PDB file of C-alpha atoms (C1' of nucleotides) in Angstrom:
ATOM      1  CA  UNK A  17      17.758 158.049 157.724  1.00 46.00           C
ATOM      2  CA  UNK A  18      21.069 156.270 157.927  1.00 41.00           C
ATOM      3  CA  UNK A  19      19.473 152.956 158.741  1.00 44.00           C
ATOM      4  CA  UNK A  20      21.882 150.127 158.991  1.00 45.00           C
ATOM      5  CA  UNK A  21      19.691 147.039 159.429  1.00 47.00           C
ATOM      6  CA  UNK A  22      19.514 144.446 156.698  1.00 45.00           C
ATOM      7  CA  UNK A  23      16.778 144.552 154.098  1.00 48.00           C
ATOM      8  CA  UNK A  24      15.282 141.595 152.358  1.00 50.00           C
ATOM      9  CA  UNK A  25      13.828 143.355 149.347  1.00 56.00           C
ATOM     10  CA  UNK A  26      15.552 145.304 146.632  1.00 59.00           C
ATOM     11  CA  UNK A  27      15.147 149.054 147.055  1.00 62.00           C
ATOM     12  CA  UNK A  28      12.791 151.243 145.129  1.00 61.00           C
ATOM     13  CA  UNK A  29      14.941 153.477 142.924  1.00 56.00           C
ATOM     14  CA  UNK A  30      12.755 156.461 143.838  1.00 56.00           C
ATOM     15  CA  UNK A  31      13.582 156.143 147.520  1.00 68.00           C
ATOM     16  CA  UNK A  32      16.837 158.044 147.404  1.00 74.00           C
ATOM     17  CA  UNK A  33      15.512 161.124 145.669  1.00 68.00           C
ATOM     18  CA  UNK A  34      12.289 162.540 146.956  1.00 68.00           C
ATOM     19  CA  UNK A  35      12.302 164.958 144.051  1.00 73.00           C
ATOM     20  CA  UNK A  36      10.467 164.435 140.777  1.00 75.00           C
ATOM     21  CA  UNK A  37      13.549 165.851 139.108  1.00 84.00           C
ATOM     22  CA  UNK A  38      16.588 163.661 139.783  1.00 86.00           C
ATOM     23  CA  UNK A  39      18.806 165.898 137.671  1.00 90.00           C
ATOM     24  CA  UNK A  40      18.009 168.908 139.841  1.00 91.00           C
ATOM     25  CA  UNK A  41      18.864 166.961 142.983  1.00 93.00           C
ATOM     26  CA  UNK A  42      22.107 165.816 141.405  1.00 93.00           C
ATOM     27  CA  UNK A  43      22.986 169.351 140.456  1.00 94.00           C
ATOM     28  CA  UNK A  44      22.364 170.807 143.907  1.00 95.00           C
ATOM     29  CA  UNK A  45      24.194 167.912 145.517  1.00 95.00           C
ATOM     30  CA  UNK A  46      27.149 168.618 143.266  1.00 95.00           C
ATOM     31  CA  UNK A  47      27.173 172.218 144.401  1.00 95.00           C
ATOM     32  CA  UNK A  48      26.934 171.637 148.141  1.00 96.00           C
ATOM     33  CA  UNK A  49      29.474 168.826 147.839  1.00 96.00           C
ATOM     34  CA  UNK A  50      31.952 171.056 146.028  1.00 96.00           C
ATOM     35  CA  UNK A  51      35.202 171.472 147.913  1.00 96.00           C
ATOM     36  CA  UNK A  52      35.403 175.235 147.525  1.00 97.00           C
ATOM     37  CA  UNK A  53      31.806 175.735 148.626  1.00 98.00           C
ATOM     38  CA  UNK A  54      32.442 173.604 151.687  1.00 97.00           C
ATOM     39  CA  UNK A  55      35.603 175.445 152.639  1.00 97.00           C
ATOM     40  CA  UNK A  56      34.059 178.860 152.098  1.00 98.00           C
ATOM     41  CA  UNK A  57      30.985 178.159 154.179  1.00 98.00           C
ATOM     42  CA  UNK A  58      32.979 176.592 157.003  1.00 97.00           C
ATOM     43  CA  UNK A  59      35.455 179.450 156.881  1.00 97.00           C
ATOM     44  CA  UNK A  60      32.749 182.077 157.195  1.00 98.00           C
ATOM     45  CA  UNK A  61      31.428 180.265 160.226  1.00 97.00           C
ATOM     46  CA  UNK A  62      34.701 180.887 162.003  1.00 96.00           C
ATOM     47  CA  UNK A  63      34.427 184.634 161.864  1.00 97.00           C
ATOM     48  CA  UNK A  64      32.493 186.812 164.295  1.00 97.00           C
ATOM     49  CA  UNK A  65      28.907 187.038 163.128  1.00 98.00           C
ATOM     50  CA  UNK A  66      29.750 184.542 160.324  1.00 98.00           C
ATOM     51  CA  UNK A  67      30.909 187.569 158.413  1.00 98.00           C
ATOM     52  CA  UNK A  68      34.174 188.352 156.637  1.00 98.00           C
ATOM     53  CA  UNK A  69      35.579 190.266 153.735  1.00 97.00           C
ATOM     54  CA  UNK A  70      36.864 188.758 150.524  1.00 98.00           C
ATOM     55  CA  UNK A  71      40.558 188.910 151.356  1.00 97.00           C
ATOM     56  CA  UNK A  72      40.018 187.437 154.810  1.00 97.00           C
ATOM     57  CA  UNK A  73      38.282 184.394 153.372  1.00 97.00           C
ATOM     58  CA  UNK A  74      40.998 184.055 150.759  1.00 96.00           C
ATOM     59  CA  UNK A  75      43.713 183.901 153.436  1.00 95.00           C
ATOM     60  CA  UNK A  76      41.921 181.032 155.177  1.00 95.00           C
ATOM     61  CA  UNK A  77      41.639 178.734 152.186  1.00 95.00           C
ATOM     62  CA  UNK A  78      45.025 177.553 150.990  1.00 93.00           C
ATOM     63  CA  UNK A  79      45.121 176.762 147.299  1.00 93.00           C
ATOM     64  CA  UNK A  80      42.041 178.635 146.167  1.00 96.00           C
ATOM     65  CA  UNK A  81      42.492 181.044 143.280  1.00 96.00           C
ATOM     66  CA  UNK A  82      40.967 184.491 143.213  1.00 97.00           C
ATOM     67  CA  UNK A  83      38.813 183.438 140.321  1.00 97.00           C
ATOM     68  CA  UNK A  84      37.396 180.366 142.038  1.00 98.00           C
ATOM     69  CA  UNK A  85      36.743 182.355 145.197  1.00 98.00           C
ATOM     70  CA  UNK A  86      34.848 184.979 143.227  1.00 98.00           C
ATOM     71  CA  UNK A  87      32.891 182.470 141.175  1.00 98.00           C
ATOM     72  CA  UNK A  88      32.004 180.231 144.101  1.00 98.00           C
ATOM     73  CA  UNK A  89      30.974 183.143 146.301  1.00 98.00           C
ATOM     74  CA  UNK A  90      28.739 184.431 143.536  1.00 97.00           C
ATOM     75  CA  UNK A  91      27.114 181.033 143.166  1.00 97.00           C
ATOM     76  CA  UNK A  92      26.631 180.734 146.909  1.00 98.00           C
ATOM     77  CA  UNK A  93      25.000 184.158 146.897  1.00 98.00           C
ATOM     78  CA  UNK A  94      22.750 183.134 144.039  1.00 97.00           C
ATOM     79  CA  UNK A  95      21.760 179.998 145.912  1.00 97.00           C
ATOM     80  CA  UNK A  96      20.898 182.038 148.986  1.00 98.00           C
ATOM     81  CA  UNK A  97      23.668 180.650 151.168  1.00 98.00           C
ATOM     82  CA  UNK A  98      25.614 183.860 151.680  1.00 98.00           C
ATOM     83  CA  UNK A  99      24.776 187.542 151.426  1.00 98.00           C
ATOM     84  CA  UNK A 100      27.054 190.166 149.974  1.00 98.00           C
ATOM     85  CA  UNK A 101      27.427 193.741 151.146  1.00 98.00           C
ATOM     86  CA  UNK A 102      29.464 196.375 149.356  1.00 97.00           C
ATOM     87  CA  UNK A 103      30.819 199.347 151.268  1.00 96.00           C
ATOM     88  CA  UNK A 104      31.314 202.464 149.141  1.00 93.00           C
ATOM     89  CA  UNK A 105      34.824 203.169 150.330  1.00 93.00           C
ATOM     90  CA  UNK A 106      38.253 203.601 148.869  1.00 91.00           C
ATOM     91  CA  UNK A 107      39.784 201.089 148.742  1.00 92.00           C
ATOM     92  CA  UNK A 108      36.626 199.036 148.311  1.00 95.00           C
ATOM     93  CA  UNK A 109      35.419 196.656 150.986  1.00 97.00           C
ATOM     94  CA  UNK A 110      33.030 193.777 150.423  1.00 98.00           C
ATOM     95  CA  UNK A 111      31.723 191.581 153.187  1.00 98.00           C
ATOM     96  CA  UNK A 112      30.144 188.173 152.935  1.00 98.00           C
ATOM     97  CA  UNK A 113      27.926 186.657 155.561  1.00 98.00           C
ATOM     98  CA  UNK A 114      26.234 183.317 156.003  1.00 98.00           C
ATOM     99  CA  UNK A 115      22.472 183.440 155.620  1.00 98.00           C
ATOM    100  CA  UNK A 116      20.142 181.378 157.798  1.00 98.00           C
ATOM    101  CA  UNK A 117      19.893 178.902 154.969  1.00 98.00           C
ATOM    102  CA  UNK A 118      23.667 178.758 154.731  1.00 98.00           C
ATOM    103  CA  UNK A 119      23.947 178.103 158.423  1.00 98.00           C
ATOM    104  CA  UNK A 120      21.711 175.053 158.168  1.00 98.00           C
ATOM    105  CA  UNK A 121      24.291 173.487 155.873  1.00 98.00           C
ATOM    106  CA  UNK A 122      27.147 173.887 158.331  1.00 98.00           C
ATOM    107  CA  UNK A 123      26.531 170.764 160.347  1.00 97.00           C
ATOM    108  CA  UNK A 124      26.379 168.308 157.431  1.00 97.00           C
ATOM    109  CA  UNK A 125      29.451 169.908 155.874  1.00 97.00           C
ATOM    110  CA  UNK A 126      31.409 169.868 159.098  1.00 97.00           C
ATOM    111  CA  UNK A 127      30.528 166.211 159.547  1.00 97.00           C
ATOM    112  CA  UNK A 128      31.891 165.460 156.107  1.00 97.00           C
ATOM    113  CA  UNK A 129      35.114 167.370 156.730  1.00 96.00           C
ATOM    114  CA  UNK A 130      35.513 165.676 160.081  1.00 96.00           C
ATOM    115  CA  UNK A 131      35.191 162.317 158.372  1.00 97.00           C
ATOM    116  CA  UNK A 132      37.863 163.264 155.868  1.00 96.00           C
ATOM    117  CA  UNK A 133      40.231 164.475 158.562  1.00 95.00           C
ATOM    118  CA  UNK A 134      39.637 161.335 160.586  1.00 96.00           C
ATOM    119  CA  UNK A 135      39.950 158.778 157.796  1.00 97.00           C
ATOM    120  CA  UNK A 136      42.310 160.165 155.173  1.00 95.00           C
ATOM    121  CA  UNK A 137      45.145 158.078 156.533  1.00 95.00           C
ATOM    122  CA  UNK A 138      43.194 154.837 156.246  1.00 97.00           C
ATOM    123  CA  UNK A 139      42.101 155.734 152.737  1.00 97.00           C
ATOM    124  CA  UNK A 140      45.680 156.356 151.698  1.00 95.00           C
ATOM    125  CA  UNK A 141      46.634 152.999 153.136  1.00 96.00           C
ATOM    126  CA  UNK A 142      43.894 151.279 151.155  1.00 97.00           C
ATOM    127  CA  UNK A 143      45.025 153.013 147.984  1.00 96.00           C
ATOM    128  CA  UNK A 144      48.584 151.807 148.390  1.00 95.00           C
ATOM    129  CA  UNK A 145      47.388 148.240 148.849  1.00 95.00           C
ATOM    130  CA  UNK A 146      45.157 148.470 145.802  1.00 95.00           C
ATOM    131  CA  UNK A 147      47.837 149.973 143.594  1.00 93.00           C
ATOM    132  CA  UNK A 148      50.507 147.372 144.280  1.00 88.00           C
ATOM    133  CA  UNK A 149      48.563 144.498 142.792  1.00 77.00           C
TER     134      UNK A 149
ATOM    135  CA  UNK B   8      32.406 170.859 165.613  1.00 46.00           C
ATOM    136  CA  UNK B   9      29.716 172.901 163.984  1.00 41.00           C
ATOM    137  CA  UNK B  10      29.915 175.637 166.619  1.00 44.00           C
ATOM    138  CA  UNK B  11      27.642 178.545 166.015  1.00 45.00           C
ATOM    139  CA  UNK B  12      28.591 181.113 168.664  1.00 47.00           C
ATOM    140  CA  UNK B  13      30.209 184.365 167.645  1.00 45.00           C
ATOM    141  CA  UNK B  14      33.942 184.750 167.656  1.00 48.00           C
ATOM    142  CA  UNK B  15      35.851 187.903 168.297  1.00 50.00           C
ATOM    143  CA  UNK B  16      39.120 186.947 166.667  1.00 57.00           C
ATOM    144  CA  UNK B  17      39.886 186.057 163.081  1.00 60.00           C
ATOM    145  CA  UNK B  18      40.355 182.322 162.609  1.00 62.00           C
ATOM    146  CA  UNK B  19      43.603 180.538 162.193  1.00 61.00           C
ATOM    147  CA  UNK B  20      43.727 179.263 158.620  1.00 56.00           C
ATOM    148  CA  UNK B  21      45.083 175.947 159.847  1.00 56.00           C
ATOM    149  CA  UNK B  22      41.998 175.259 161.912  1.00 68.00           C
ATOM    150  CA  UNK B  23      39.874 173.871 159.114  1.00 74.00           C
ATOM    151  CA  UNK B  24      42.355 171.290 157.911  1.00 68.00           C
ATOM    152  CA  UNK B  25      44.040 169.228 160.546  1.00 69.00           C
ATOM    153  CA  UNK B  26      46.236 167.753 157.837  1.00 73.00           C
ATOM    154  CA  UNK B  27      49.695 168.989 156.930  1.00 76.00           C
ATOM    155  CA  UNK B  28      48.693 168.448 153.332  1.00 85.00           C
ATOM    156  CA  UNK B  29      45.747 170.668 152.396  1.00 86.00           C
ATOM    157  CA  UNK B  30      45.760 169.407 148.808  1.00 90.00           C
ATOM    158  CA  UNK B  31      45.244 165.821 149.980  1.00 91.00           C
ATOM    159  CA  UNK B  32      42.314 166.876 152.146  1.00 93.00           C
ATOM    160  CA  UNK B  33      40.807 168.791 149.239  1.00 93.00           C
ATOM    161  CA  UNK B  34      41.202 165.791 146.979  1.00 94.00           C
ATOM    162  CA  UNK B  35      39.536 163.346 149.344  1.00 96.00           C
ATOM    163  CA  UNK B  36      36.787 165.844 150.093  1.00 95.00           C
ATOM    164  CA  UNK B  37      36.172 166.151 146.373  1.00 95.00           C
ATOM    165  CA  UNK B  38      35.810 162.410 146.113  1.00 96.00           C
ATOM    166  CA  UNK B  39      33.453 161.851 149.013  1.00 96.00           C
ATOM    167  CA  UNK B  40      31.449 164.885 147.932  1.00 96.00           C
ATOM    168  CA  UNK B  41      31.066 163.567 144.392  1.00 96.00           C
ATOM    169  CA  UNK B  42      27.459 163.001 143.417  1.00 96.00           C
ATOM    170  CA  UNK B  43      27.990 159.553 141.952  1.00 97.00           C
ATOM    171  CA  UNK B  44      29.985 158.365 144.957  1.00 98.00           C
ATOM    172  CA  UNK B  45      27.241 159.590 147.264  1.00 97.00           C
ATOM    173  CA  UNK B  46      24.480 157.911 145.292  1.00 97.00           C
ATOM    174  CA  UNK B  47      26.363 154.650 144.961  1.00 98.00           C
ATOM    175  CA  UNK B  48      27.174 154.381 148.649  1.00 98.00           C
ATOM    176  CA  UNK B  49      23.649 155.289 149.722  1.00 97.00           C
ATOM    177  CA  UNK B  50      22.236 152.877 147.178  1.00 97.00           C
ATOM    178  CA  UNK B  51      24.330 149.983 148.438  1.00 98.00           C
ATOM    179  CA  UNK B  52      23.081 150.695 151.935  1.00 97.00           C
ATOM    180  CA  UNK B  53      19.533 149.956 150.802  1.00 96.00           C
ATOM    181  CA  UNK B  54      20.279 146.367 149.814  1.00 97.00           C
ATOM    182  CA  UNK B  55      20.346 143.397 152.160  1.00 97.00           C
ATOM    183  CA  UNK B  56      23.788 143.159 153.690  1.00 98.00           C
ATOM    184  CA  UNK B  57      24.733 146.409 151.898  1.00 98.00           C
ATOM    185  CA  UNK B  58      25.488 144.207 148.933  1.00 98.00           C
ATOM    186  CA  UNK B  59      24.340 144.335 145.339  1.00 98.00           C
ATOM    187  CA  UNK B  60      25.453 143.515 141.848  1.00 97.00           C
ATOM    188  CA  UNK B  61      26.471 146.000 139.194  1.00 98.00           C
ATOM    189  CA  UNK B  62      23.217 146.025 137.283  1.00 97.00           C
ATOM    190  CA  UNK B  63      21.140 146.389 140.440  1.00 97.00           C
ATOM    191  CA  UNK B  64      23.029 149.491 141.476  1.00 97.00           C
ATOM    192  CA  UNK B  65      22.723 150.867 137.974  1.00 97.00           C
ATOM    193  CA  UNK B  66      18.935 150.564 138.052  1.00 95.00           C
ATOM    194  CA  UNK B  67      18.756 152.570 141.258  1.00 95.00           C
ATOM    195  CA  UNK B  68      20.692 155.600 140.040  1.00 95.00           C
ATOM    196  CA  UNK B  69      18.844 157.426 137.292  1.00 93.00           C
ATOM    197  CA  UNK B  70      21.119 159.253 134.892  1.00 93.00           C
ATOM    198  CA  UNK B  71      24.373 157.445 135.632  1.00 96.00           C
ATOM    199  CA  UNK B  72      26.232 156.043 132.650  1.00 97.00           C
ATOM    200  CA  UNK B  73      27.800 152.612 132.641  1.00 97.00           C
ATOM    201  CA  UNK B  74      31.186 154.221 132.374  1.00 97.00           C
ATOM    202  CA  UNK B  75      30.747 156.480 135.392  1.00 98.00           C
ATOM    203  CA  UNK B  76      29.359 153.600 137.426  1.00 98.00           C
ATOM    204  CA  UNK B  77      32.368 151.444 136.561  1.00 98.00           C
ATOM    205  CA  UNK B  78      34.882 154.211 137.161  1.00 98.00           C
ATOM    206  CA  UNK B  79      33.341 155.410 140.407  1.00 98.00           C
ATOM    207  CA  UNK B  80      32.972 151.875 141.786  1.00 98.00           C
ATOM    208  CA  UNK B  81      36.626 151.199 140.993  1.00 97.00           C
ATOM    209  CA  UNK B  82      37.668 154.367 142.783  1.00 97.00           C
ATOM    210  CA  UNK B  83      35.519 153.512 145.777  1.00 98.00           C
ATOM    211  CA  UNK B  84      37.123 150.098 145.867  1.00 98.00           C
ATOM    212  CA  UNK B  85      40.575 151.629 145.679  1.00 97.00           C
ATOM    213  CA  UNK B  86      39.707 153.967 148.538  1.00 97.00           C
ATOM    214  CA  UNK B  87      38.524 151.056 150.642  1.00 98.00           C
ATOM    215  CA  UNK B  88      34.863 152.071 150.712  1.00 98.00           C
ATOM    216  CA  UNK B  89      33.469 149.071 148.850  1.00 98.00           C
ATOM    217  CA  UNK B  90      34.663 145.549 148.184  1.00 98.00           C
ATOM    218  CA  UNK B  91      34.252 143.724 144.915  1.00 98.00           C
ATOM    219  CA  UNK B  92      33.597 140.028 144.454  1.00 98.00           C
ATOM    220  CA  UNK B  93      33.585 138.250 141.124  1.00 97.00           C
ATOM    221  CA  UNK B  94      31.652 135.006 140.684  1.00 96.00           C
ATOM    222  CA  UNK B  95      33.061 132.725 137.992  1.00 93.00           C
ATOM    223  CA  UNK B  96      29.743 132.090 136.290  1.00 92.00           C
ATOM    224  CA  UNK B  97      28.227 132.535 132.886  1.00 90.00           C
ATOM    225  CA  UNK B  98      26.900 135.119 132.509  1.00 92.00           C
ATOM    226  CA  UNK B  99      29.288 136.825 134.898  1.00 94.00           C
ATOM    227  CA  UNK B 100      28.141 138.178 138.222  1.00 97.00           C
ATOM    228  CA  UNK B 101      29.943 140.825 140.231  1.00 98.00           C
ATOM    229  CA  UNK B 102      28.824 141.974 143.647  1.00 98.00           C
ATOM    230  CA  UNK B 103      29.768 145.107 145.476  1.00 98.00           C
ATOM    231  CA  UNK B 104      29.497 145.557 149.213  1.00 98.00           C
ATOM    232  CA  UNK B 105      30.081 148.417 151.589  1.00 98.00           C
ATOM    233  CA  UNK B 106      33.116 147.977 153.792  1.00 98.00           C
ATOM    234  CA  UNK B 107      33.170 149.068 157.427  1.00 98.00           C
ATOM    235  CA  UNK B 108      34.938 152.226 156.345  1.00 98.00           C
ATOM    236  CA  UNK B 109      32.290 152.844 153.722  1.00 98.00           C
ATOM    237  CA  UNK B 110      29.552 152.441 156.277  1.00 98.00           C
ATOM    238  CA  UNK B 111      31.028 155.161 158.455  1.00 98.00           C
ATOM    239  CA  UNK B 112      30.485 157.585 155.599  1.00 98.00           C
ATOM    240  CA  UNK B 113      26.780 156.837 155.289  1.00 98.00           C
ATOM    241  CA  UNK B 114      25.547 159.153 157.994  1.00 97.00           C
ATOM    242  CA  UNK B 115      27.315 162.300 156.784  1.00 97.00           C
ATOM    243  CA  UNK B 116      26.254 161.577 153.209  1.00 97.00           C
ATOM    244  CA  UNK B 117      22.662 160.906 154.141  1.00 97.00           C
ATOM    245  CA  UNK B 118      22.597 164.170 156.088  1.00 97.00           C
ATOM    246  CA  UNK B 119      23.801 166.009 153.016  1.00 97.00           C
ATOM    247  CA  UNK B 120      21.205 164.382 150.773  1.00 96.00           C
ATOM    248  CA  UNK B 121      18.498 165.087 153.323  1.00 96.00           C
ATOM    249  CA  UNK B 122      19.487 168.734 153.316  1.00 97.00           C
ATOM    250  CA  UNK B 123      19.277 168.854 149.533  1.00 96.00           C
ATOM    251  CA  UNK B 124      15.873 167.202 149.485  1.00 95.00           C
ATOM    252  CA  UNK B 125      14.618 169.543 152.185  1.00 96.00           C
ATOM    253  CA  UNK B 126      15.963 172.793 150.770  1.00 96.00           C
ATOM    254  CA  UNK B 127      16.088 172.501 147.006  1.00 95.00           C
ATOM    255  CA  UNK B 128      12.868 174.460 146.625  1.00 95.00           C
ATOM    256  CA  UNK B 129      14.141 177.370 148.666  1.00 97.00           C
ATOM    257  CA  UNK B 130      17.389 177.401 146.718  1.00 97.00           C
ATOM    258  CA  UNK B 131      15.501 177.521 143.432  1.00 95.00           C
ATOM    259  CA  UNK B 132      13.460 180.412 144.771  1.00 96.00           C
ATOM    260  CA  UNK B 133      16.613 182.297 145.713  1.00 97.00           C
ATOM    261  CA  UNK B 134      18.083 181.672 142.278  1.00 96.00           C
ATOM    262  CA  UNK B 135      15.030 183.124 140.527  1.00 95.00           C
ATOM    263  CA  UNK B 136      15.232 186.249 142.675  1.00 95.00           C
ATOM    264  CA  UNK B 137      18.934 186.647 141.993  1.00 95.00           C
ATOM    265  CA  UNK B 138      18.574 186.138 138.266  1.00 93.00           C
ATOM    266  CA  UNK B 139      15.868 188.713 137.694  1.00 88.00           C
ATOM    267  CA  UNK B 140      17.960 191.663 138.786  1.00 77.00           C
TER     268      UNK B 140
ATOM    269  C1'  DC C  14      26.357 140.657 132.453  1.00 97.72           C
ATOM    270  C1'  DA C  15      29.853 143.534 133.396  1.00 97.72           C
ATOM    271  C1'  DG C  16      32.745 145.267 131.796  1.00 97.72           C
ATOM    272  C1'  DT C  17      36.924 147.415 128.363  1.00 97.72           C
ATOM    273  C1'  DA C  18      38.385 150.472 124.360  1.00 97.72           C
ATOM    274  C1'  DT C  19      38.157 154.491 121.559  1.00 97.72           C
ATOM    275  C1'  DC C  20      36.793 158.707 120.124  1.00 97.72           C
ATOM    276  C1'  DC C  21      35.106 163.197 120.985  1.00 97.72           C
ATOM    277  C1'  DT C  22      33.499 167.465 123.223  1.00 97.72           C
ATOM    278  C1'  DG C  23      32.524 170.986 126.507  1.00 97.72           C
ATOM    279  C1'  DC C  24      33.627 173.215 130.154  1.00 97.72           C
ATOM    280  C1'  DA C  25      36.214 173.678 134.743  1.00 97.72           C
ATOM    281  C1'  DA C  26      39.742 176.190 136.103  1.00 97.72           C
ATOM    282  C1'  DG C  27      44.659 178.047 135.918  1.00 97.72           C
ATOM    283  C1'  DA C  28      47.539 181.995 134.412  1.00 97.72           C
ATOM    284  C1'  DT C  29      47.889 186.568 133.325  1.00 97.72           C
ATOM    285  C1'  DA C  30      46.649 191.229 132.667  1.00 97.72           C
ATOM    286  C1'  DC C  31      43.749 195.069 133.456  1.00 97.72           C
ATOM    287  C1'  DT C  32      40.452 198.444 136.482  1.00 97.72           C
ATOM    288  C1'  DG C  33      36.733 201.146 139.372  1.00 97.72           C
TER     289       DG C  33
ATOM    290  C1'  DC D  23      40.818 195.762 147.459  1.00 97.72           C
ATOM    291  C1'  DA D  24      37.929 193.138 144.969  1.00 97.72           C
ATOM    292  C1'  DG D  25      37.048 192.242 141.406  1.00 97.72           C
ATOM    293  C1'  DT D  26      36.415 191.623 135.629  1.00 97.72           C
ATOM    294  C1'  DA D  27      38.273 190.008 130.983  1.00 97.72           C
ATOM    295  C1'  DT D  28      40.686 187.038 128.005  1.00 97.72           C
ATOM    296  C1'  DC D  29      43.172 183.166 126.663  1.00 97.72           C
ATOM    297  C1'  DT D  30      44.423 178.496 127.140  1.00 97.72           C
ATOM    298  C1'  DT D  31      44.412 173.728 128.558  1.00 97.72           C
ATOM    299  C1'  DG D  32      43.334 169.342 130.659  1.00 97.72           C
ATOM    300  C1'  DC D  33      40.426 166.172 131.439  1.00 97.72           C
ATOM    301  C1'  DA D  34      35.666 164.722 133.097  1.00 97.72           C
ATOM    302  C1'  DG D  35      32.459 162.369 131.100  1.00 97.72           C
ATOM    303  C1'  DG D  36      29.094 161.219 127.082  1.00 97.72           C
ATOM    304  C1'  DA D  37      28.342 158.152 122.997  1.00 97.72           C
ATOM    305  C1'  DT D  38      29.283 154.155 120.730  1.00 97.72           C
ATOM    306  C1'  DA D  39      31.176 149.747 119.679  1.00 97.72           C
ATOM    307  C1'  DC D  40      33.221 145.574 121.040  1.00 97.72           C
ATOM    308  C1'  DT D  41      34.189 141.147 124.369  1.00 97.72           C
ATOM    309  C1'  DG D  42      35.357 137.353 128.084  1.00 97.72           C
TER     310       DG D  42
END
DNA sequence: CAGTATCCTGCAAGATACTG
DNA sequence: CAGTATCTTGCAGGATACTG
């Protein structure tokens, strides 16, 4: 994985996707690469026990709408990345927690976010150069 | 990065994004997390010298349209992730190559794809459970 | 071969209002 | 508080045709 040495033969197209179903791989990749999913999962990690209520997550993610938070959380629950617990109180309280599966995604996602934080300035520079010609 | 220990205090919302401009971080994250960007960069890596022509890349990415390949390659070039060289021949030949910046993205992307390949079955299982209730 | 150009469509996602 | 429900809109992205 992540080999950098030169190759002398053209790659086999099947090498990238181990799956028989490339569309399914694409779809899941789209979901785990989604910005809101990434932010939500990494936000949950920051709380004690990887556990927080709806409003707490919302406060930590600038720019997310209530709708997108709801929708993305529901999808993450469906995918088995977070669990959802409802407390029968007034006013209502709902807590979300990373599952074990969700936790295994943290490292790759953090690596991606780290890359973005580290290189956004260089990317912007490249864009300016590209645009002025 | 990627710490897993429990915390006792709620996180500072600013912790996730080191940038002053959260929207810019979101935007770049969206781009590097895009499925076509990921496939293109990882595909280029598989060629000798991380270098291949348009049609060769196209063959390696099942399901991508010519339009999306063109558009995504142009964006990657603009962001400084790939370089583009045109050979004045007939028929025309255009080669794309990973830049140094692009190569630094390979490891995080490969980790993400590895996760997808390793866990897609479990995610599907979770989805079936969720859907039938 | 490696693109543009054009048309077209669905759906992602914002805004707003309502509620158990 | 943590959601639904509804309406609306932009634009991602497919299909197709053309070209240096």
